[in-house]
């Protein structure tokens, strides 16, 4: 892998730490957790112990405030070892960044230190059974009653919802207002009326739990509202703009791992008296895979550096980076399986897991079709 010349010493340090942890503490567990569809507890503990959970949290609240590029670097390395663990890792930031963006000082002091240390886990809940790409069409309701809001409804596709201590939940005060009726709340999971529903059995990232959430007269203190009433949808979109480079980096990690595996196998596998990597058909596949991985990395790092430079409104670049990296993950992982041939289709080698894990990258955090809608809208503006 080419070394990006623009990384600071601190960024190289955090990347190298994540790479070491990924290879030594995360990758050895990946197949076992995937097979069992079990939460990757040992892998998560290793990341928490190393202090990686606080890199997106401001220093005033116990974090190291290393920025969007550092978060993307860590996500790539962890996903290269285990995409399930990478998804779990990023979900802490996805659920917590709304607190950084929109909470009061009191809320920051109350929630962020425990999230930075990993003492508490966080999740993000926007989607519903009938509101996926049309996130503004959500129906979970919130009604103000004195010093509480009472939530009723159901959520879908919540990563880590069954392990989180606090979840950033989006509900509507007035469904007729669409996006302008949505408000964000910090729901602590020991709140009466909150319950975890069905855990999905998935094609990929099987060690990352995805669950439904249910709210039945769930009384959330008004002090747990994030931002003003009606500002929840904007907050969700702002959050996704921040996390999209890191989401793309998860796909990039899968793609890099698949490329590395394919190159290694092409050097070793003998057919017709020579390594299969000596054949031009395989060489061209590997060259195309390498070009796509390199381009995805540059796109991700570009939009992450924009965020670190304080450039807001980079939806165009963030959507392109996420979309391209996710498509690259799927293509490169599929080609890696092809290069491995019949062995690639077995669980003896990790490329079949890379291919299964890659598919979700084109779906979650905004489908790649939605990303293309966003990109085209920005072009036409």
Short mmCIF file of C-alpha atoms in Angstrom, two decimals:
data_model
loop_
_atom_site.label_atom_id
_atom_site.label_comp_id
_atom_site.label_asym_id
_atom_site.label_seq_id
_atom_site.Cartn_x
_atom_site.Cartn_y
_atom_site.Cartn_z
CA UNK A 1 0.00 0.00 0.00
CA UNK A 2 1.35 3.44 -0.92
CA UNK A 3 2.09 5.65 2.07
CA UNK A 4 0.05 8.89 1.98
CA UNK A 5 2.65 11.66 2.11
CA UNK A 6 0.34 14.12 3.88
CA UNK A 7 -0.24 12.21 7.12
CA UNK A 8 1.05 13.83 10.28
CA UNK A 9 3.21 11.88 12.72
CA UNK A 10 0.21 11.67 15.04
CA UNK A 11 -2.01 10.29 12.28
CA UNK A 12 0.62 7.71 11.31
CA UNK A 13 0.91 6.71 14.95
CA UNK A 14 -2.81 6.13 15.40
CA UNK A 15 -3.04 4.28 12.07
CA UNK A 16 -0.11 2.03 12.97
CA UNK A 17 -1.63 1.31 16.37
CA UNK A 18 -4.96 0.39 14.74
CA UNK A 19 -3.14 -1.80 12.19
CA UNK A 20 -1.24 -3.64 14.90
CA UNK A 21 -4.40 -4.19 16.96
CA UNK A 22 -6.29 -5.25 13.85
CA UNK A 23 -3.75 -7.87 12.88
CA UNK A 24 -2.94 -9.17 16.35
CA UNK A 25 -6.14 -8.76 18.38
CA UNK A 26 -9.04 -8.45 15.92
CA UNK A 27 -8.32 -10.57 12.83
CA UNK A 28 -7.70 -13.81 14.79
CA UNK A 29 -11.25 -13.55 16.20
CA UNK A 30 -13.04 -12.55 13.00
CA UNK A 31 -13.98 -15.94 11.53
CA UNK A 32 -15.05 -17.30 14.92
CA UNK A 33 -17.37 -14.40 15.68
CA UNK A 34 -18.74 -14.41 12.13
CA UNK A 35 -19.52 -18.12 12.28
CA UNK A 36 -21.25 -17.79 15.66
CA UNK A 37 -22.97 -14.48 14.77
CA UNK A 38 -21.68 -13.32 18.13
CA UNK A 39 -20.87 -9.81 19.36
CA UNK A 40 -17.05 -9.39 19.03
CA UNK A 41 -16.48 -8.70 22.70
CA UNK A 42 -12.75 -9.47 22.82
CA UNK A 43 -12.05 -7.36 19.74
CA UNK A 44 -14.04 -4.39 21.05
CA UNK A 45 -12.32 -4.65 24.42
CA UNK A 46 -8.93 -4.44 22.70
CA UNK A 47 -9.91 -1.22 20.93
CA UNK A 48 -11.30 0.31 24.11
CA UNK A 49 -8.20 -0.64 26.11
CA UNK A 50 -6.02 1.04 23.48
CA UNK A 51 -7.96 4.31 23.81
CA UNK A 52 -9.28 4.28 20.25
CA UNK A 53 -12.87 4.98 21.29
CA UNK A 54 -12.09 8.56 22.20
CA UNK A 55 -10.38 9.84 19.07
CA UNK A 56 -13.49 11.72 17.82
CA UNK A 57 -14.35 13.22 21.25
CA UNK A 58 -13.14 16.74 22.15
CA UNK A 59 -10.28 16.86 24.64
CA UNK A 60 -12.40 18.76 27.18
CA UNK A 61 -14.58 15.67 27.55
CA UNK A 62 -11.92 12.98 27.77
CA UNK A 63 -11.15 12.41 24.11
CA UNK A 64 -8.14 13.10 21.92
CA UNK A 65 -9.95 15.11 19.20
CA UNK A 66 -7.85 13.66 16.39
CA UNK A 67 -10.30 14.48 13.63
CA UNK A 68 -12.07 12.89 10.69
CA UNK A 69 -8.99 11.63 8.87
CA UNK A 70 -7.71 9.81 11.97
CA UNK A 71 -11.15 8.21 12.40
CA UNK A 72 -11.10 7.07 8.76
CA UNK A 73 -7.59 5.65 9.14
CA UNK A 74 -8.60 3.62 12.17
CA UNK A 75 -11.82 2.41 10.52
CA UNK A 76 -9.91 1.17 7.48
CA UNK A 77 -7.45 -0.83 9.57
CA UNK A 78 -10.09 -2.37 11.82
CA UNK A 79 -12.39 -3.26 8.89
CA UNK A 80 -9.47 -4.88 7.08
CA UNK A 81 -9.26 -7.24 10.06
CA UNK A 82 -13.00 -7.62 10.73
CA UNK A 83 -15.74 -5.54 9.13
CA UNK A 84 -18.16 -6.42 11.93
CA UNK A 85 -15.81 -4.97 14.52
CA UNK A 86 -15.20 -1.94 12.31
CA UNK A 87 -18.94 -1.35 12.06
CA UNK A 88 -19.32 -1.61 15.82
CA UNK A 89 -16.40 0.76 16.33
CA UNK A 90 -17.76 3.44 14.00
CA UNK A 91 -21.24 3.17 15.51
CA UNK A 92 -19.89 4.70 18.72
CA UNK A 93 -19.00 7.82 16.75
CA UNK A 94 -22.20 7.75 14.70
CA UNK A 95 -24.30 7.77 17.87
CA UNK A 96 -22.05 10.20 19.71
CA UNK A 97 -21.22 12.85 17.13
CA UNK A 98 -24.76 14.32 17.38
CA UNK A 99 -23.89 15.06 21.00
CA UNK A 100 -20.74 16.89 19.88
CA UNK A 101 -22.69 18.82 17.24
CA UNK A 102 -25.89 19.77 19.04
CA UNK A 103 -25.92 19.10 22.77
CA UNK A 104 -25.77 21.48 25.68
CA UNK A 105 -22.67 21.79 27.83
CA UNK A 106 -24.42 19.79 30.52
CA UNK A 107 -25.20 16.97 28.08
CA UNK A 108 -21.63 16.92 26.81
CA UNK A 109 -20.26 16.60 30.33
CA UNK A 110 -22.79 13.93 31.18
CA UNK A 111 -22.39 11.63 28.18
CA UNK A 112 -19.15 12.20 26.29
CA UNK A 113 -16.53 11.15 28.87
CA UNK A 114 -18.13 7.70 29.29
CA UNK A 115 -18.35 7.29 25.51
CA UNK A 116 -14.72 8.36 25.05
CA UNK A 117 -13.50 5.80 27.57
CA UNK A 118 -15.75 3.03 26.26
CA UNK A 119 -17.36 2.74 29.68
CA UNK A 120 -20.67 3.28 27.89
CA UNK A 121 -21.64 2.31 24.35
CA UNK A 122 -23.72 4.35 21.97
CA UNK A 123 -25.93 3.75 18.93
CA UNK A 124 -27.79 5.76 16.27
CA UNK A 125 -31.42 5.07 15.32
CA UNK A 126 -33.00 6.82 12.36
CA UNK A 127 -34.42 4.09 10.09
CA UNK A 128 -37.82 2.47 10.53
CA UNK A 129 -39.61 -0.44 8.85
CA UNK A 130 -41.26 1.99 6.41
CA UNK A 131 -38.62 4.75 6.48
CA UNK A 132 -35.25 3.73 5.09
CA UNK A 133 -33.98 5.87 2.22
CA UNK A 134 -36.97 8.14 2.89
CA UNK A 135 -35.69 8.91 6.37
CA UNK A 136 -37.88 12.02 6.66
CA UNK A 137 -40.93 9.75 6.49
CA UNK A 138 -40.36 8.23 9.91
CA UNK A 139 -43.38 7.70 12.16
CA UNK A 140 -42.02 7.12 15.66
CA UNK A 141 -43.78 9.87 17.58
CA UNK A 142 -42.74 12.15 20.42
CA UNK A 143 -45.31 14.10 22.46
CA UNK A 144 -44.30 16.73 25.02
CA UNK A 145 -45.84 16.15 28.43
CA UNK A 146 -44.46 18.48 31.05
CA UNK A 147 -40.77 17.85 31.58
CA UNK A 148 -40.77 14.68 29.42
CA UNK A 149 -41.37 13.59 25.86
CA UNK A 150 -43.33 10.36 25.44
CA UNK A 151 -42.07 8.23 22.54
CA UNK A 152 -44.12 5.58 20.75
CA UNK A 153 -43.20 3.54 17.69
CA UNK A 154 -40.61 1.15 16.31
CA UNK A 155 -37.17 1.48 14.76
CA UNK A 156 -35.32 -0.87 12.42
CA UNK A 157 -31.71 -1.67 11.49
CA UNK A 158 -30.14 -0.32 14.68
CA UNK A 159 -26.51 -1.38 14.88
CA UNK A 160 -25.47 -2.15 18.46
CA UNK A 161 -28.95 -1.37 19.78
CA UNK A 162 -28.84 -4.41 22.04
CA UNK A 163 -25.50 -3.42 23.63
CA UNK A 164 -25.82 0.37 23.80
CA UNK A 165 -26.28 2.30 27.02
CA UNK A 166 -27.57 5.38 25.21
CA UNK A 167 -29.06 5.72 21.72
CA UNK A 168 -29.52 8.84 19.62
CA UNK A 169 -33.12 8.38 18.47
CA UNK A 170 -35.00 10.46 15.93
CA UNK A 171 -38.77 10.88 16.38
CA UNK A 172 -41.39 13.20 14.97
CA UNK A 173 -43.45 15.75 16.86
CA UNK A 174 -45.67 16.24 13.82
CA UNK A 175 -45.54 13.75 10.94
CA UNK A 176 -47.40 16.19 8.67
CA UNK A 177 -44.35 18.47 8.74
CA UNK A 178 -42.02 15.81 7.30
CA UNK A 179 -38.36 16.56 7.97
CA UNK A 180 -39.26 19.75 9.88
CA UNK A 181 -41.17 17.76 12.48
CA UNK A 182 -38.26 15.50 13.47
CA UNK A 183 -36.43 15.93 16.78
CA UNK A 184 -33.46 14.04 18.24
CA UNK A 185 -33.37 12.48 21.71
CA UNK A 186 -30.79 10.69 23.83
CA UNK A 187 -32.62 7.60 25.01
CA UNK A 188 -30.95 5.74 27.85
CA UNK A 189 -31.69 2.06 27.39
CA UNK A 190 -32.78 1.47 30.98
CA UNK A 191 -35.73 3.84 30.41
CA UNK A 192 -39.12 2.17 31.05
CA UNK A 193 -41.03 1.68 27.81
CA UNK A 194 -37.90 1.02 25.76
CA UNK A 195 -37.22 -2.52 24.53
CA UNK A 196 -35.01 -4.29 22.02
CA UNK A 197 -36.81 -6.32 19.37
CA UNK A 198 -35.78 -8.81 16.73
CA UNK A 199 -32.09 -9.38 16.03
CA UNK A 200 -31.54 -9.83 12.30
CA UNK A 201 -29.78 -12.84 10.80
CA UNK A 202 -27.64 -11.32 8.08
CA UNK A 203 -25.61 -12.19 5.00
CA UNK A 204 -22.56 -10.28 6.22
CA UNK A 205 -21.16 -8.34 9.19
CA UNK A 206 -22.78 -11.12 11.17
CA UNK A 207 -20.86 -10.35 14.36
CA UNK A 208 -22.30 -6.83 14.41
CA UNK A 209 -25.77 -7.01 15.97
CA UNK A 210 -28.58 -5.31 14.04
CA UNK A 211 -31.84 -5.05 15.95
CA UNK A 212 -35.28 -3.50 16.03
CA UNK A 213 -36.17 -1.06 18.80
CA UNK A 214 -39.60 -0.53 20.34
CA UNK A 215 -40.97 2.46 22.27
CA UNK A 216 -44.17 2.07 24.26
CA UNK A 217 -45.04 5.22 26.22
CA UNK A 218 -41.31 5.67 26.73
CA UNK A 219 -40.88 8.85 28.80
CA UNK A 220 -37.62 10.60 27.88
CA UNK A 221 -36.63 13.65 29.98
CA UNK A 222 -36.75 16.95 28.12
CA UNK A 223 -33.17 17.38 29.32
CA UNK A 224 -32.27 14.54 26.92
CA UNK A 225 -33.52 16.34 23.83
CA UNK A 226 -30.69 17.13 21.40
CA UNK A 227 -30.97 20.60 19.96
CA UNK A 228 -34.24 22.39 19.34
CA UNK A 229 -37.54 20.84 18.38
CA UNK A 230 -37.74 20.22 14.63
CA UNK A 231 -33.97 20.27 14.10
CA UNK A 232 -33.47 16.50 14.30
CA UNK A 233 -33.41 15.74 10.58
CA UNK A 234 -30.79 18.42 9.89
CA UNK A 235 -28.75 17.03 12.75
CA UNK A 236 -28.97 13.50 11.32
CA UNK A 237 -27.79 14.72 7.92
CA UNK A 238 -24.95 16.77 9.45
CA UNK A 239 -23.86 13.70 11.39
CA UNK A 240 -23.85 11.51 8.30
CA UNK A 241 -21.77 14.09 6.42
CA UNK A 242 -19.17 13.79 9.20
CA UNK A 243 -19.22 9.98 9.41
CA UNK A 244 -19.50 9.25 5.67
CA UNK A 245 -15.71 9.29 5.05
CA UNK A 246 -15.26 6.81 7.88
CA UNK A 247 -18.08 4.66 6.51
CA UNK A 248 -16.31 4.66 3.16
CA UNK A 249 -13.14 3.69 5.00
CA UNK A 250 -14.84 0.54 6.27
CA UNK A 251 -15.42 -0.49 2.66
CA UNK A 252 -11.86 0.52 1.82
CA UNK A 253 -10.54 -1.75 4.58
CA UNK A 254 -12.45 -4.71 3.17
CA UNK A 255 -11.18 -3.93 -0.33
CA UNK A 256 -7.57 -3.65 0.82
CA UNK A 257 -7.78 -6.93 2.72
CA UNK A 258 -9.30 -8.65 -0.32
CA UNK A 259 -6.61 -7.23 -2.61
CA UNK A 260 -3.82 -8.32 -0.25
CA UNK A 261 -5.27 -11.82 -0.04
CA UNK A 262 -5.64 -12.06 -3.83
CA UNK A 263 -2.07 -10.88 -4.49
CA UNK A 264 -0.70 -13.34 -1.94
CA UNK A 265 -2.67 -16.22 -3.42
CA UNK A 266 -1.72 -15.29 -7.01
CA UNK A 267 1.95 -15.55 -6.06
CA UNK A 268 1.56 -18.97 -4.45
CA UNK A 269 -1.10 -20.84 -6.44
CA UNK A 270 0.49 -22.91 -9.22
CA UNK A 271 -1.31 -23.88 -12.41
CA UNK A 272 0.20 -25.00 -15.72
CA UNK A 273 3.60 -25.02 -14.09
CA UNK A 274 3.69 -21.40 -12.92
CA UNK A 275 2.04 -19.08 -10.37
CA UNK A 276 -1.37 -17.87 -11.56
CA UNK A 277 -0.10 -14.32 -11.04
CA UNK A 278 2.16 -14.88 -14.06
CA UNK A 279 -0.90 -14.97 -16.33
CA UNK A 280 -2.01 -11.69 -17.85
CA UNK A 281 -5.70 -12.39 -17.15
CA UNK A 282 -4.99 -12.44 -13.40
CA UNK A 283 -2.52 -9.56 -13.62
CA UNK A 284 -5.10 -7.28 -15.22
CA UNK A 285 -7.66 -8.17 -12.54
CA UNK A 286 -5.16 -7.34 -9.80
CA UNK A 287 -4.16 -4.08 -11.50
CA UNK A 288 -7.80 -2.95 -11.75
CA UNK A 289 -8.39 -3.90 -8.11
CA UNK A 290 -5.32 -1.93 -6.99
CA UNK A 291 -6.31 1.18 -8.98
CA UNK A 292 -9.80 1.19 -7.49
CA UNK A 293 -8.50 0.76 -3.93
CA UNK A 294 -5.99 3.57 -4.38
CA UNK A 295 -8.61 5.92 -5.86
CA UNK A 296 -11.06 5.15 -3.05
CA UNK A 297 -8.42 5.93 -0.44
CA UNK A 298 -7.62 9.28 -2.02
CA UNK A 299 -11.31 10.24 -2.20
CA UNK A 300 -11.91 9.28 1.43
CA UNK A 301 -8.83 11.10 2.68
CA UNK A 302 -9.72 14.19 0.63
CA UNK A 303 -13.16 14.66 2.17
CA UNK A 304 -11.90 13.75 5.66
CA UNK A 305 -9.20 16.42 5.35
CA UNK A 306 -11.86 18.92 4.27
CA UNK A 307 -13.71 18.27 7.54
CA UNK A 308 -10.51 18.60 9.55
CA UNK A 309 -9.85 21.95 7.82
CA UNK A 310 -13.27 23.19 8.91
CA UNK A 311 -14.79 23.01 5.44
CA UNK A 312 -18.49 22.29 5.87
CA UNK A 313 -20.97 21.61 3.13
CA UNK A 314 -18.80 18.91 1.55
CA UNK A 315 -21.78 16.62 0.97
CA UNK A 316 -20.75 16.24 -2.68
CA UNK A 317 -17.28 14.88 -1.90
CA UNK A 318 -18.45 12.78 1.06
CA UNK A 319 -21.19 11.08 -0.97
CA UNK A 320 -18.78 10.36 -3.82
CA UNK A 321 -16.21 8.89 -1.44
CA UNK A 322 -18.69 6.65 0.36
CA UNK A 323 -20.32 5.48 -2.88
CA UNK A 324 -17.08 4.79 -4.74
CA UNK A 325 -15.46 3.01 -1.79
CA UNK A 326 -18.51 0.80 -1.25
CA UNK A 327 -18.68 -0.16 -4.92
CA UNK A 328 -14.93 -0.81 -4.83
CA UNK A 329 -15.31 -3.09 -1.81
CA UNK A 330 -17.94 -5.18 -3.58
CA UNK A 331 -16.03 -5.42 -6.87
CA UNK A 332 -12.62 -6.10 -5.35
CA UNK A 333 -13.95 -8.71 -2.90
CA UNK A 334 -15.87 -10.47 -5.68
CA UNK A 335 -12.78 -10.51 -7.89
CA UNK A 336 -10.72 -11.86 -5.00
CA UNK A 337 -13.11 -14.79 -4.70
CA UNK A 338 -12.73 -15.36 -8.45
CA UNK A 339 -8.93 -15.36 -8.21
CA UNK A 340 -9.07 -17.91 -5.41
CA UNK A 341 -11.38 -20.05 -7.57
CA UNK A 342 -13.11 -22.89 -5.78
CA UNK A 343 -11.12 -22.26 -2.61
CA UNK A 344 -12.46 -18.71 -2.53
CA UNK A 345 -15.96 -20.08 -2.25
CA UNK A 346 -15.12 -21.99 0.92
CA UNK A 347 -14.74 -20.75 4.49
CA UNK A 348 -11.17 -22.04 4.54
CA UNK A 349 -10.11 -18.61 3.26
CA UNK A 350 -11.43 -15.19 4.36
CA UNK A 351 -12.31 -13.83 0.92
CA UNK A 352 -15.85 -15.26 1.02
CA UNK A 353 -16.40 -13.30 4.24
CA UNK A 354 -14.99 -10.16 2.63
CA UNK A 355 -17.47 -10.56 -0.21
CA UNK A 356 -20.42 -11.06 2.17
CA UNK A 357 -19.34 -8.14 4.34
CA UNK A 358 -18.79 -5.85 1.36
CA UNK A 359 -22.40 -5.92 0.24
CA UNK A 360 -23.73 -3.95 3.20
CA UNK A 361 -21.32 -1.13 2.37
CA UNK A 362 -23.51 -0.35 -0.67
CA UNK A 363 -26.63 -0.30 1.52
CA UNK A 364 -26.11 1.19 4.96
CA UNK A 365 -25.39 4.82 5.81
CA UNK A 366 -27.33 5.80 2.69
CA UNK A 367 -27.62 3.36 -0.22
CA UNK A 368 -25.36 3.95 -3.17
CA UNK A 369 -28.42 4.84 -5.22
CA UNK A 370 -29.23 7.60 -2.73
CA UNK A 371 -25.59 8.73 -2.83
CA UNK A 372 -25.89 9.10 -6.59
CA UNK A 373 -29.07 11.14 -6.13
CA UNK A 374 -27.20 13.41 -3.72
CA UNK A 375 -24.21 13.73 -6.06
CA UNK A 376 -26.43 14.59 -9.03
CA UNK A 377 -28.39 17.10 -6.96
CA UNK A 378 -25.16 18.83 -5.95
CA UNK A 379 -24.05 18.89 -9.59
CA UNK A 380 -27.32 20.45 -10.72
CA UNK A 381 -27.55 23.01 -7.92
#
